[in-house]
Amino acid sequence: MTDAAATQLKQRLVAFWNTQEHYWDGISDEVAANSPNRGRAASFIPEDSRILDVACGSAANAQWLKPRGAYFGSDISQSGLRRAQQPELRLACGDAEALPFADASFDAAISTFALEHAVRPVQMLQEMCRVVRPGGRVVLLGPSWDLPFWYPNALQSKVAKPGWRRSYTWKRVLGQLGGWLFGRLPFLIIEEPDALSLPFVYDADAVYVVWSYEVIRQMRRWGLRLVHGEVDDRMLGFSAPVRLLKRLLYLLPPYRFAGSTVLLVFER
Ligand SMILES: C[S@@+](CC[C@H](N)C(=O)[O-])C[C@H]1O[C@@H](n2cnc3c(N)ncnc32)[C@H](O)[C@@H]1O
């Protein structure tokens, strides 16, 4: 994707987030549904930390993060930030791909259910690493679509097209093989997510098809260490052959963290 196309896609997404008040109503339900995961993610941040919540939306994480130190949040959407009700929160409107903070100015950076919305996920990860001090933590929580036949709701409208699923899966397999064997990480981006033209369903505004393996590998390239990783639901399904296939795939390094919601904790 060219820089111009990425900028245009981001502008369209920001306009979407800023005009869809019901999106933010829906986030409250998601927050409730994901509370145990959020609490668990916060538990990996040492106490008395200066914490940046990147792409914080309505600052839902503040309730779990405030007990761990000083909370700062930033998000690209004014609508999201307006929903953050607590006056003591320090919030800034800013792009996660160019954070308005100095190098090494936080003990920890966390991002929940947001990396999949970054048009340039590598830049977002790089920025999170930049603002964290050496020895500090970067915590990521959110969905991933690691198995090659998994895809976000942002692509749902394409599924009915003849052959789409097969060609998506092959493209994904080839991209993942290139990433695993030769280190050419695909960071697959959806250029036309369904949310921009169809009624909204959860993650129809995702643009990065998260693959946990490539996130870990990219972070390692920058010298970060994975100190913890876990998945909440391995999504095995009910069919015996599919369960067996998935169990075998999960033995391979590229699919070690395949599942519904993945939590990755890195140390810089
Ligand atoms: C699904 S919401 C999650 C919000 C919050 N992190 C949470 O867990 O409740 C995704 C958020 O990512 C924000 N976002 C997406 N791209 C961004 C970017 N490039 N910079 C900053 N925020 C971004 C959106 O505005 C939105 O608030």
Coordinates of C-alpha atoms and ligand atoms in Angstrom, one line a residue, residues 10 17 23-24 27 30-31 38 55-57 60-61 75-77 94-97 112-114 117, ligand 1:
K10 CA -6.7 6.5 7.8
W17 CA -14.9 6.7 14.2
Y23 CA -19.8 2.5 17.6
W24 CA -18.7 4.0 21.0
I27 CA -17.5 -0.5 22.7
E30 CA -17.1 -5.0 24.3
V31 CA -15.4 -3.6 27.3
R38 CA -8.1 -6.3 30.2
A55 CA -5.3 4.1 21.0
C56 CA -7.2 4.3 24.3
G57 CA -10.6 5.1 22.8
A60 CA -11.9 2.0 29.3
N61 CA -8.6 0.5 30.5
D75 CA -6.2 8.2 20.6
I76 CA -6.8 9.6 17.1
S77 CA -10.5 10.0 17.5
G94 CA -2.8 11.8 18.5
D95 CA -1.8 9.2 16.0
A96 CA -0.4 5.9 17.4
E97 CA 1.8 5.8 14.3
T112 CA -5.9 -3.2 23.7
F113 CA -8.1 -4.0 20.7
A114 CA -6.4 -1.4 18.6
H117 CA -7.1 -0.8 13.4
Ligands
LIG1 C1 -11.9 -0.9 19.0 S1 -11.3 0.6 19.6 C2 -10.4 0.2 21.1 C3 -10.3 1.3 22.1 C4 -9.6 1.0 23.4 N1 -8.2 0.6 23.2 C5 -10.3 -0.2 24.1 O1 -9.7 -1.2 24.3 O2 -11.4 0.0 24.5 C6 -10.0 1.0 18.5 C7 -9.4 2.4 18.8 O3 -8.3 2.5 18.0 C8 -8.2 3.9 17.7 N2 -7.2 4.1 16.6 C9 -7.2 3.4 15.4 N3 -6.2 3.8 14.7 C10 -5.5 4.7 15.4 C11 -4.3 5.5 15.2 N4 -3.6 5.4 14.1 N5 -3.9 6.3 16.2 C12 -4.6 6.4 17.4 N6 -5.7 5.7 17.6 C13 -6.1 4.9 16.6 C14 -9.6 4.3 17.3 O4 -9.9 5.6 17.4 C15 -10.4 3.5 18.4 O5 -10.5 4.3 19.6

